[in-house]
């Protein structure tokens, strides 16, 4: 039997083994990009909310502002105490189902110094 005849089908077998691994790596990489995007959105929303709270906008208005900018299901906490306004945003980013990975929790916090004359609470 010749060498070429014995090697027939080995390329197909190698692809069959390697292709699922490549697909999994691609899916996990895309999930990583998605997590980074959610982190940026949460950070930007928390900063905008902290600035709005520091200017003296009502806390419900600040919550609505932040909620529009973050993914659905995000938890938003706002506080204004003393001379600081703080906004915390927390959201879970689920992994693609085929990976079997646990969801990641993304957190963002922003603090701003309140303007003179802004009431606490």
Short mmCIF file of N, CA, C and O in Angstrom, two decimals:
data_model
loop_
_atom_site.label_atom_id
_atom_site.label_comp_id
_atom_site.label_asym_id
_atom_site.label_seq_id
_atom_site.Cartn_x
_atom_site.Cartn_y
_atom_site.Cartn_z
N UNK A 1 0.85 -1.17 0.00
CA UNK A 1 0.00 0.00 0.00
C UNK A 1 0.90 1.24 0.00
O UNK A 1 1.85 1.32 0.75
N UNK A 2 0.56 2.23 -0.80
CA UNK A 2 1.39 3.42 -0.92
C UNK A 2 1.11 4.39 0.24
O UNK A 2 0.07 4.32 0.89
N UNK A 3 2.07 5.31 0.45
CA UNK A 3 1.95 6.32 1.51
C UNK A 3 0.73 7.20 1.28
O UNK A 3 0.01 7.53 2.22
N UNK A 4 0.50 7.62 0.04
CA UNK A 4 -0.65 8.48 -0.27
C UNK A 4 -1.96 7.78 0.07
O UNK A 4 -2.91 8.41 0.54
N UNK A 5 -2.03 6.49 -0.19
CA UNK A 5 -3.27 5.76 0.09
C UNK A 5 -3.52 5.67 1.61
O UNK A 5 -4.65 5.75 2.06
N UNK A 6 -2.44 5.50 2.40
CA UNK A 6 -2.61 5.42 3.86
C UNK A 6 -2.99 6.77 4.47
O UNK A 6 -3.65 6.83 5.49
N UNK A 7 -2.55 7.88 3.87
CA UNK A 7 -2.84 9.22 4.39
C UNK A 7 -4.18 9.77 3.95
O UNK A 7 -4.59 10.84 4.39
N UNK A 8 -4.86 9.05 3.07
CA UNK A 8 -6.15 9.53 2.58
C UNK A 8 -7.12 9.67 3.75
O UNK A 8 -7.25 8.77 4.56
N UNK A 9 -7.76 10.81 3.85
CA UNK A 9 -8.74 11.05 4.90
C UNK A 9 -8.16 11.63 6.17
O UNK A 9 -8.90 12.02 7.06
N UNK A 10 -6.86 11.71 6.28
CA UNK A 10 -6.27 12.25 7.51
C UNK A 10 -6.54 13.75 7.63
O UNK A 10 -6.72 14.26 8.73
N UNK A 11 -6.58 14.46 6.50
CA UNK A 11 -6.89 15.89 6.55
C UNK A 11 -8.31 16.12 7.04
O UNK A 11 -8.57 17.02 7.84
N UNK A 12 -9.24 15.28 6.60
CA UNK A 12 -10.62 15.40 7.05
C UNK A 12 -10.72 15.13 8.55
O UNK A 12 -11.43 15.84 9.26
N UNK A 13 -10.00 14.16 9.03
CA UNK A 13 -10.03 13.84 10.46
C UNK A 13 -9.42 14.98 11.28
O UNK A 13 -9.94 15.32 12.35
N UNK A 14 -8.35 15.57 10.78
CA UNK A 14 -7.73 16.68 11.49
C UNK A 14 -8.65 17.89 11.56
O UNK A 14 -8.75 18.56 12.59
N UNK A 15 -9.34 18.16 10.47
CA UNK A 15 -10.29 19.28 10.45
C UNK A 15 -11.46 18.99 11.39
O UNK A 15 -11.92 19.88 12.11
N UNK A 16 -11.91 17.76 11.42
CA UNK A 16 -13.03 17.40 12.30
C UNK A 16 -12.66 17.58 13.76
O UNK A 16 -13.52 17.90 14.59
N UNK A 17 -11.41 17.41 14.11
CA UNK A 17 -10.97 17.60 15.48
C UNK A 17 -10.72 19.08 15.77
O UNK A 17 -11.07 19.59 16.83
N UNK A 18 -10.11 19.80 14.85
CA UNK A 18 -9.72 21.18 15.09
C UNK A 18 -10.86 22.18 14.95
O UNK A 18 -10.88 23.21 15.64
N UNK A 19 -11.82 21.93 14.07
CA UNK A 19 -12.88 22.90 13.81
C UNK A 19 -13.71 23.25 15.05
O UNK A 19 -13.94 24.43 15.31
N UNK A 20 -14.17 22.29 15.85
CA UNK A 20 -14.92 22.67 17.06
C UNK A 20 -14.11 23.54 18.02
O UNK A 20 -14.64 24.47 18.63
N UNK A 21 -12.83 23.26 18.14
CA UNK A 21 -11.99 24.07 19.03
C UNK A 21 -11.88 25.49 18.50
O UNK A 21 -11.93 26.46 19.26
N UNK A 22 -11.71 25.64 17.20
CA UNK A 22 -11.63 26.98 16.60
C UNK A 22 -12.94 27.74 16.76
O UNK A 22 -12.93 28.95 17.04
N UNK A 23 -14.05 27.05 16.60
CA UNK A 23 -15.36 27.70 16.79
C UNK A 23 -15.51 28.15 18.24
O UNK A 23 -15.96 29.27 18.50
N UNK A 24 -15.14 27.31 19.19
CA UNK A 24 -15.24 27.66 20.61
C UNK A 24 -14.36 28.86 20.94
O UNK A 24 -14.79 29.78 21.64
N UNK A 25 -13.16 28.88 20.43
CA UNK A 25 -12.25 30.01 20.68
C UNK A 25 -12.83 31.29 20.10
O UNK A 25 -12.78 32.35 20.73
N UNK A 26 -13.41 31.21 18.91
CA UNK A 26 -14.02 32.39 18.28
C UNK A 26 -15.21 32.89 19.10
O UNK A 26 -15.35 34.10 19.32
N UNK A 27 -16.05 31.98 19.57
CA UNK A 27 -17.22 32.37 20.37
C UNK A 27 -16.78 33.03 21.67
O UNK A 27 -17.33 34.07 22.07
N UNK A 28 -15.80 32.47 22.34
CA UNK A 28 -15.31 33.05 23.60
C UNK A 28 -14.68 34.42 23.35
O UNK A 28 -14.86 35.35 24.14
N UNK A 29 -13.95 34.56 22.25
CA UNK A 29 -13.35 35.86 21.92
C UNK A 29 -14.42 36.91 21.66
O UNK A 29 -14.32 38.05 22.13
N UNK A 30 -15.47 36.54 20.95
CA UNK A 30 -16.57 37.48 20.69
C UNK A 30 -17.29 37.84 21.98
O UNK A 30 -17.73 38.98 22.16
N UNK A 31 -17.42 36.88 22.89
CA UNK A 31 -18.03 37.16 24.19
C UNK A 31 -17.17 38.14 24.97
O UNK A 31 -17.67 39.06 25.61
N UNK A 32 -15.86 37.99 24.88
CA UNK A 32 -14.95 38.93 25.54
C UNK A 32 -15.12 40.35 25.02
O UNK A 32 -15.13 41.31 25.78
N UNK A 33 -15.29 40.48 23.72
CA UNK A 33 -15.54 41.80 23.13
C UNK A 33 -16.87 42.35 23.63
O UNK A 33 -16.99 43.54 23.94
N UNK A 34 -17.87 41.49 23.73
CA UNK A 34 -19.17 41.91 24.24
C UNK A 34 -19.08 42.38 25.69
O UNK A 34 -19.68 43.40 26.07
N UNK A 35 -18.33 41.67 26.51
CA UNK A 35 -18.15 42.06 27.92
C UNK A 35 -17.45 43.42 28.00
O UNK A 35 -17.83 44.28 28.80
N UNK A 36 -16.44 43.62 27.18
CA UNK A 36 -15.74 44.90 27.17
C UNK A 36 -16.67 46.04 26.75
O UNK A 36 -16.63 47.13 27.33
N UNK A 37 -17.53 45.78 25.80
CA UNK A 37 -18.50 46.79 25.36
C UNK A 37 -19.49 47.13 26.47
O UNK A 37 -19.81 48.31 26.69
N UNK A 38 -19.96 46.13 27.19
CA UNK A 38 -20.88 46.36 28.32
C UNK A 38 -20.16 47.15 29.41
O UNK A 38 -20.74 48.06 30.01
N UNK A 39 -18.90 46.83 29.68
CA UNK A 39 -18.13 47.57 30.69
C UNK A 39 -18.03 49.04 30.32
O UNK A 39 -18.23 49.92 31.16
N UNK A 40 -17.74 49.33 29.07
CA UNK A 40 -17.63 50.72 28.63
C UNK A 40 -18.98 51.44 28.75
O UNK A 40 -19.04 52.59 29.19
N UNK A 41 -20.06 50.76 28.36
CA UNK A 41 -21.39 51.38 28.44
C UNK A 41 -21.76 51.67 29.89
O UNK A 41 -22.29 52.75 30.20
N UNK A 42 -21.47 50.73 30.79
CA UNK A 42 -21.79 50.94 32.21
C UNK A 42 -20.95 52.06 32.81
O UNK A 42 -21.45 52.88 33.59
N UNK A 43 -19.67 52.12 32.45
CA UNK A 43 -18.79 53.17 32.96
C UNK A 43 -19.25 54.55 32.47
O UNK A 43 -19.33 55.50 33.25
N UNK A 44 -19.58 54.64 31.19
CA UNK A 44 -20.05 55.92 30.65
C UNK A 44 -21.36 56.34 31.30
O UNK A 44 -21.56 57.52 31.63
N UNK A 45 -22.27 55.39 31.49
CA UNK A 45 -23.56 55.71 32.12
C UNK A 45 -23.37 56.15 33.57
O UNK A 45 -24.02 57.10 34.03
N UNK A 46 -22.48 55.47 34.30
CA UNK A 46 -22.23 55.84 35.70
C UNK A 46 -21.63 57.24 35.78
O UNK A 46 -22.01 58.05 36.64
N UNK A 47 -20.71 57.56 34.88
CA UNK A 47 -20.11 58.90 34.87
C UNK A 47 -21.15 59.97 34.57
O UNK A 47 -21.18 61.01 35.22
N UNK A 48 -21.98 59.72 33.57
CA UNK A 48 -23.03 60.69 33.23
C UNK A 48 -24.00 60.88 34.39
O UNK A 48 -24.41 62.00 34.69
N UNK A 49 -24.35 59.77 35.04
CA UNK A 49 -25.25 59.86 36.18
C UNK A 49 -24.64 60.60 37.35
O UNK A 49 -25.31 61.41 38.01
N UNK A 50 -23.38 60.36 37.62
CA UNK A 50 -22.71 61.05 38.73
C UNK A 50 -22.63 62.55 38.45
O UNK A 50 -22.85 63.37 39.36
N UNK A 51 -22.34 62.92 37.21
CA UNK A 51 -22.29 64.36 36.88
C UNK A 51 -23.66 64.99 37.05
O UNK A 51 -23.79 66.10 37.58
N UNK A 52 -24.72 64.28 36.58
CA UNK A 52 -26.08 64.82 36.70
C UNK A 52 -26.48 64.95 38.16
O UNK A 52 -27.09 65.96 38.56
N UNK A 53 -26.16 63.95 38.97
CA UNK A 53 -26.49 64.01 40.40
C UNK A 53 -25.72 65.13 41.08
O UNK A 53 -26.24 65.81 41.97
N UNK A 54 -24.48 65.34 40.66
CA UNK A 54 -23.66 66.41 41.25
C UNK A 54 -24.19 67.79 40.89
O UNK A 54 -24.00 68.74 41.64
N UNK A 55 -24.85 67.90 39.75
CA UNK A 55 -25.44 69.18 39.34
C UNK A 55 -26.73 69.48 40.09
O UNK A 55 -27.23 70.59 40.04
N UNK A 56 -27.30 68.46 40.75
CA UNK A 56 -28.49 68.69 41.54
C UNK A 56 -29.76 68.14 40.92
O UNK A 56 -30.85 68.40 41.43
N UNK A 57 -29.65 67.37 39.84
CA UNK A 57 -30.86 66.78 39.26
C UNK A 57 -31.44 65.77 40.25
O UNK A 57 -30.73 65.18 41.06
N UNK A 58 -32.75 65.57 40.16
CA UNK A 58 -33.41 64.65 41.10
C UNK A 58 -32.89 63.23 40.88
O UNK A 58 -32.53 62.85 39.76
N UNK A 59 -32.86 62.46 41.96
CA UNK A 59 -32.34 61.10 41.87
C UNK A 59 -33.16 60.22 40.92
O UNK A 59 -32.58 59.43 40.18
N UNK A 60 -34.52 60.34 40.89
CA UNK A 60 -35.27 59.56 39.89
C UNK A 60 -34.90 59.94 38.45
O UNK A 60 -34.83 59.07 37.58
N UNK A 61 -34.64 61.22 38.21
CA UNK A 61 -34.23 61.64 36.87
C UNK A 61 -32.86 61.08 36.52
O UNK A 61 -32.61 60.66 35.38
N UNK A 62 -31.97 61.06 37.49
CA UNK A 62 -30.63 60.50 37.27
C UNK A 62 -30.74 59.00 36.99
O UNK A 62 -30.10 58.47 36.08
N UNK A 63 -31.58 58.31 37.77
CA UNK A 63 -31.77 56.86 37.56
C UNK A 63 -32.30 56.59 36.16
O UNK A 63 -31.84 55.67 35.48
N UNK A 64 -33.24 57.40 35.69
CA UNK A 64 -33.79 57.21 34.35
C UNK A 64 -32.72 57.45 33.28
O UNK A 64 -32.64 56.73 32.29
N UNK A 65 -31.89 58.45 33.50
CA UNK A 65 -30.79 58.75 32.57
C UNK A 65 -29.83 57.58 32.46
O UNK A 65 -29.45 57.16 31.36
N UNK A 66 -29.45 57.03 33.60
CA UNK A 66 -28.51 55.91 33.62
C UNK A 66 -29.17 54.66 33.03
O UNK A 66 -28.54 53.93 32.24
N UNK A 67 -30.42 54.41 33.38
CA UNK A 67 -31.11 53.20 32.91
C UNK A 67 -31.23 53.17 31.39
O UNK A 67 -31.22 52.08 30.80
N UNK A 68 -31.34 54.32 30.75
CA UNK A 68 -31.43 54.36 29.29
C UNK A 68 -30.12 53.93 28.63
O UNK A 68 -30.11 53.48 27.49
N UNK A 69 -29.01 54.09 29.32
CA UNK A 69 -27.70 53.87 28.72
C UNK A 69 -27.08 52.50 29.03
O UNK A 69 -26.06 52.15 28.45
N UNK A 70 -27.68 51.75 29.95
CA UNK A 70 -27.10 50.47 30.34
C UNK A 70 -27.94 49.32 29.78
O UNK A 70 -29.10 49.50 29.43
N UNK A 71 -27.38 48.11 29.73
CA UNK A 71 -28.14 46.96 29.24
C UNK A 71 -29.33 46.64 30.14
O UNK A 71 -29.34 46.98 31.33
N UNK A 72 -30.31 45.99 29.57
CA UNK A 72 -31.50 45.58 30.32
C UNK A 72 -31.09 44.66 31.47
O UNK A 72 -30.24 43.80 31.31
N UNK A 73 -31.69 44.88 32.62
CA UNK A 73 -31.40 44.05 33.79
C UNK A 73 -30.30 44.58 34.68
O UNK A 73 -29.97 43.95 35.68
N UNK A 74 -29.75 45.73 34.34
CA UNK A 74 -28.67 46.30 35.15
C UNK A 74 -29.25 46.90 36.43
O UNK A 74 -30.33 47.47 36.43
N UNK A 75 -28.52 46.75 37.52
CA UNK A 75 -28.90 47.36 38.79
C UNK A 75 -28.18 48.70 38.91
O UNK A 75 -26.98 48.79 38.68
N UNK A 76 -28.95 49.73 39.25
CA UNK A 76 -28.39 51.08 39.36
C UNK A 76 -28.62 51.58 40.78
O UNK A 76 -29.75 51.57 41.27
N UNK A 77 -27.55 52.00 41.44
CA UNK A 77 -27.65 52.58 42.78
C UNK A 77 -27.07 53.99 42.74
O UNK A 77 -25.97 54.19 42.23
N UNK A 78 -27.84 54.93 43.29
CA UNK A 78 -27.42 56.33 43.27
C UNK A 78 -27.47 56.86 44.69
O UNK A 78 -28.45 56.63 45.41
N UNK A 79 -26.43 57.59 45.07
CA UNK A 79 -26.45 58.21 46.38
C UNK A 79 -25.81 59.59 46.28
O UNK A 79 -24.93 59.82 45.46
N UNK A 80 -26.30 60.47 47.14
CA UNK A 80 -25.73 61.82 47.23
C UNK A 80 -25.60 62.11 48.72
O UNK A 80 -26.58 62.31 49.41
N UNK A 81 -24.36 62.07 49.20
CA UNK A 81 -24.10 62.27 50.61
C UNK A 81 -22.98 63.27 50.77
O UNK A 81 -21.94 63.16 50.12
N UNK A 82 -23.19 64.22 51.63
CA UNK A 82 -22.17 65.24 51.86
C UNK A 82 -21.88 65.99 50.58
O UNK A 82 -22.79 66.50 49.93
N UNK A 83 -20.64 66.02 50.19
CA UNK A 83 -20.28 66.76 48.98
C UNK A 83 -20.00 65.84 47.80
O UNK A 83 -19.35 66.25 46.84
N UNK A 84 -20.50 64.59 47.86
CA UNK A 84 -20.25 63.65 46.77
C UNK A 84 -21.52 62.98 46.29
O UNK A 84 -22.41 62.65 47.08
N UNK A 85 -21.58 62.78 44.98
CA UNK A 85 -22.64 61.99 44.36
C UNK A 85 -21.98 60.75 43.77
O UNK A 85 -20.91 60.83 43.17
N UNK A 86 -22.61 59.60 43.99
CA UNK A 86 -22.01 58.34 43.53
C UNK A 86 -23.05 57.51 42.80
O UNK A 86 -24.20 57.42 43.24
N UNK A 87 -22.65 56.91 41.70
CA UNK A 87 -23.52 56.03 40.92
C UNK A 87 -22.80 54.70 40.74
O UNK A 87 -21.64 54.66 40.31
N UNK A 88 -23.49 53.61 41.09
CA UNK A 88 -22.98 52.26 40.90
C UNK A 88 -23.88 51.53 39.91
O UNK A 88 -25.11 51.56 40.05
N UNK A 89 -23.29 50.87 38.94
CA UNK A 89 -24.02 50.09 37.95
C UNK A 89 -23.47 48.67 37.98
O UNK A 89 -22.25 48.47 37.94
N UNK A 90 -24.36 47.68 38.07
CA UNK A 90 -23.96 46.28 38.07
C UNK A 90 -24.86 45.51 37.11
O UNK A 90 -26.08 45.69 37.13
N UNK A 91 -24.25 44.68 36.28
CA UNK A 91 -25.03 43.87 35.34
C UNK A 91 -24.28 42.57 35.09
O UNK A 91 -23.05 42.54 35.11
N UNK A 92 -25.03 41.49 34.89
CA UNK A 92 -24.42 40.21 34.55
C UNK A 92 -24.46 40.03 33.03
O UNK A 92 -25.48 40.28 32.39
N UNK A 93 -23.35 39.58 32.49
CA UNK A 93 -23.25 39.28 31.07
C UNK A 93 -23.16 37.77 30.94
O UNK A 93 -22.21 37.16 31.40
N UNK A 94 -24.18 37.20 30.33
CA UNK A 94 -24.23 35.74 30.21
C UNK A 94 -23.29 35.27 29.11
O UNK A 94 -23.17 35.89 28.06
N UNK A 95 -22.69 34.13 29.37
CA UNK A 95 -21.82 33.51 28.37
C UNK A 95 -22.68 32.83 27.32
O UNK A 95 -23.83 32.43 27.61
N UNK A 96 -22.17 32.68 26.11
CA UNK A 96 -22.91 31.91 25.11
C UNK A 96 -23.18 30.51 25.64
O UNK A 96 -22.33 29.91 26.31
N UNK A 97 -24.35 29.99 25.37
CA UNK A 97 -24.80 28.72 25.94
C UNK A 97 -23.88 27.55 25.68
O UNK A 97 -23.70 26.69 26.52
N UNK A 98 -23.27 27.48 24.51
CA UNK A 98 -22.46 26.33 24.16
C UNK A 98 -21.14 26.27 24.91
O UNK A 98 -20.50 25.23 24.96
N UNK A 99 -20.72 27.37 25.52
CA UNK A 99 -19.42 27.38 26.18
C UNK A 99 -19.44 26.75 27.56
O UNK A 99 -18.43 26.25 28.03
N UNK A 100 -20.57 26.82 28.24
CA UNK A 100 -20.66 26.27 29.58
C UNK A 100 -20.01 27.14 30.64
O UNK A 100 -19.82 26.71 31.76
N UNK A 101 -19.65 28.38 30.28
CA UNK A 101 -19.02 29.28 31.23
C UNK A 101 -20.06 30.01 32.06
O UNK A 101 -21.18 30.24 31.61
N UNK A 102 -19.68 30.38 33.26
CA UNK A 102 -20.56 31.14 34.15
C UNK A 102 -20.65 32.59 33.67
O UNK A 102 -19.72 33.09 33.04
N UNK A 103 -21.76 33.27 33.97
CA UNK A 103 -21.86 34.68 33.58
C UNK A 103 -20.85 35.54 34.35
O UNK A 103 -20.47 35.20 35.47
N UNK A 104 -20.44 36.62 33.72
CA UNK A 104 -19.54 37.57 34.36
C UNK A 104 -20.35 38.74 34.90
O UNK A 104 -21.31 39.18 34.27
N UNK A 105 -19.96 39.25 36.05
CA UNK A 105 -20.60 40.43 36.62
C UNK A 105 -19.73 41.64 36.30
O UNK A 105 -18.56 41.68 36.65
N UNK A 106 -20.34 42.60 35.64
CA UNK A 106 -19.65 43.83 35.27
C UNK A 106 -20.11 44.92 36.24
O UNK A 106 -21.31 45.09 36.46
N UNK A 107 -19.16 45.65 36.82
CA UNK A 107 -19.48 46.72 37.76
C UNK A 107 -18.78 48.00 37.33
O UNK A 107 -17.64 47.97 36.86
N UNK A 108 -19.49 49.09 37.52
CA UNK A 108 -18.89 50.40 37.25
C UNK A 108 -19.33 51.35 38.36
O UNK A 108 -20.48 51.30 38.81
N UNK A 109 -18.41 52.20 38.80
CA UNK A 109 -18.71 53.17 39.85
C UNK A 109 -18.11 54.50 39.43
O UNK A 109 -16.98 54.57 38.96
N UNK A 110 -18.91 55.55 39.61
CA UNK A 110 -18.41 56.90 39.34
C UNK A 110 -18.82 57.79 40.49
O UNK A 110 -19.92 57.69 41.03
N UNK A 111 -17.93 58.69 40.86
CA UNK A 111 -18.17 59.64 41.93
C UNK A 111 -17.84 61.03 41.43
O UNK A 111 -16.87 61.21 40.71
N UNK A 112 -18.69 61.99 41.80
CA UNK A 112 -18.45 63.38 41.43
C UNK A 112 -18.71 64.27 42.62
O UNK A 112 -19.58 63.96 43.47
N UNK A 113 -17.98 65.36 42.72
CA UNK A 113 -18.17 66.33 43.80
C UNK A 113 -19.38 67.19 43.45
O UNK A 113 -19.49 67.70 42.34
N UNK A 114 -20.30 67.30 44.42
CA UNK A 114 -21.52 68.09 44.17
C UNK A 114 -21.21 69.58 44.08
O UNK A 114 -20.26 70.06 44.73
N UNK A 115 -21.99 70.24 43.31
CA UNK A 115 -21.83 71.68 43.17
C UNK A 115 -22.35 72.37 44.43
O UNK A 115 -23.23 71.84 45.12
N UNK A 116 -21.84 73.54 44.73
CA UNK A 116 -22.29 74.26 45.92
C UNK A 116 -23.82 74.49 45.87
O UNK A 116 -24.36 74.83 44.83
N UNK A 117 -24.47 74.28 47.00
CA UNK A 117 -25.89 74.52 47.10
C UNK A 117 -26.76 73.32 46.78
O UNK A 117 -27.98 73.39 46.91
N UNK A 118 -26.19 72.19 46.36
CA UNK A 118 -26.97 71.00 46.04
C UNK A 118 -27.26 70.26 47.34
O UNK A 118 -26.36 69.98 48.12
N UNK A 119 -28.56 69.96 47.55
CA UNK A 119 -28.97 69.28 48.77
C UNK A 119 -28.60 67.82 48.70
O UNK A 119 -28.55 67.22 47.63
N UNK A 120 -28.32 67.20 49.85
CA UNK A 120 -28.01 65.77 49.90
C UNK A 120 -29.29 65.00 49.88
O UNK A 120 -30.38 65.49 50.14
N UNK A 121 -29.16 63.67 49.61
CA UNK A 121 -30.33 62.80 49.63
C UNK A 121 -30.76 62.51 48.32
O UNK A 121 -31.25 62.12 47.51
#
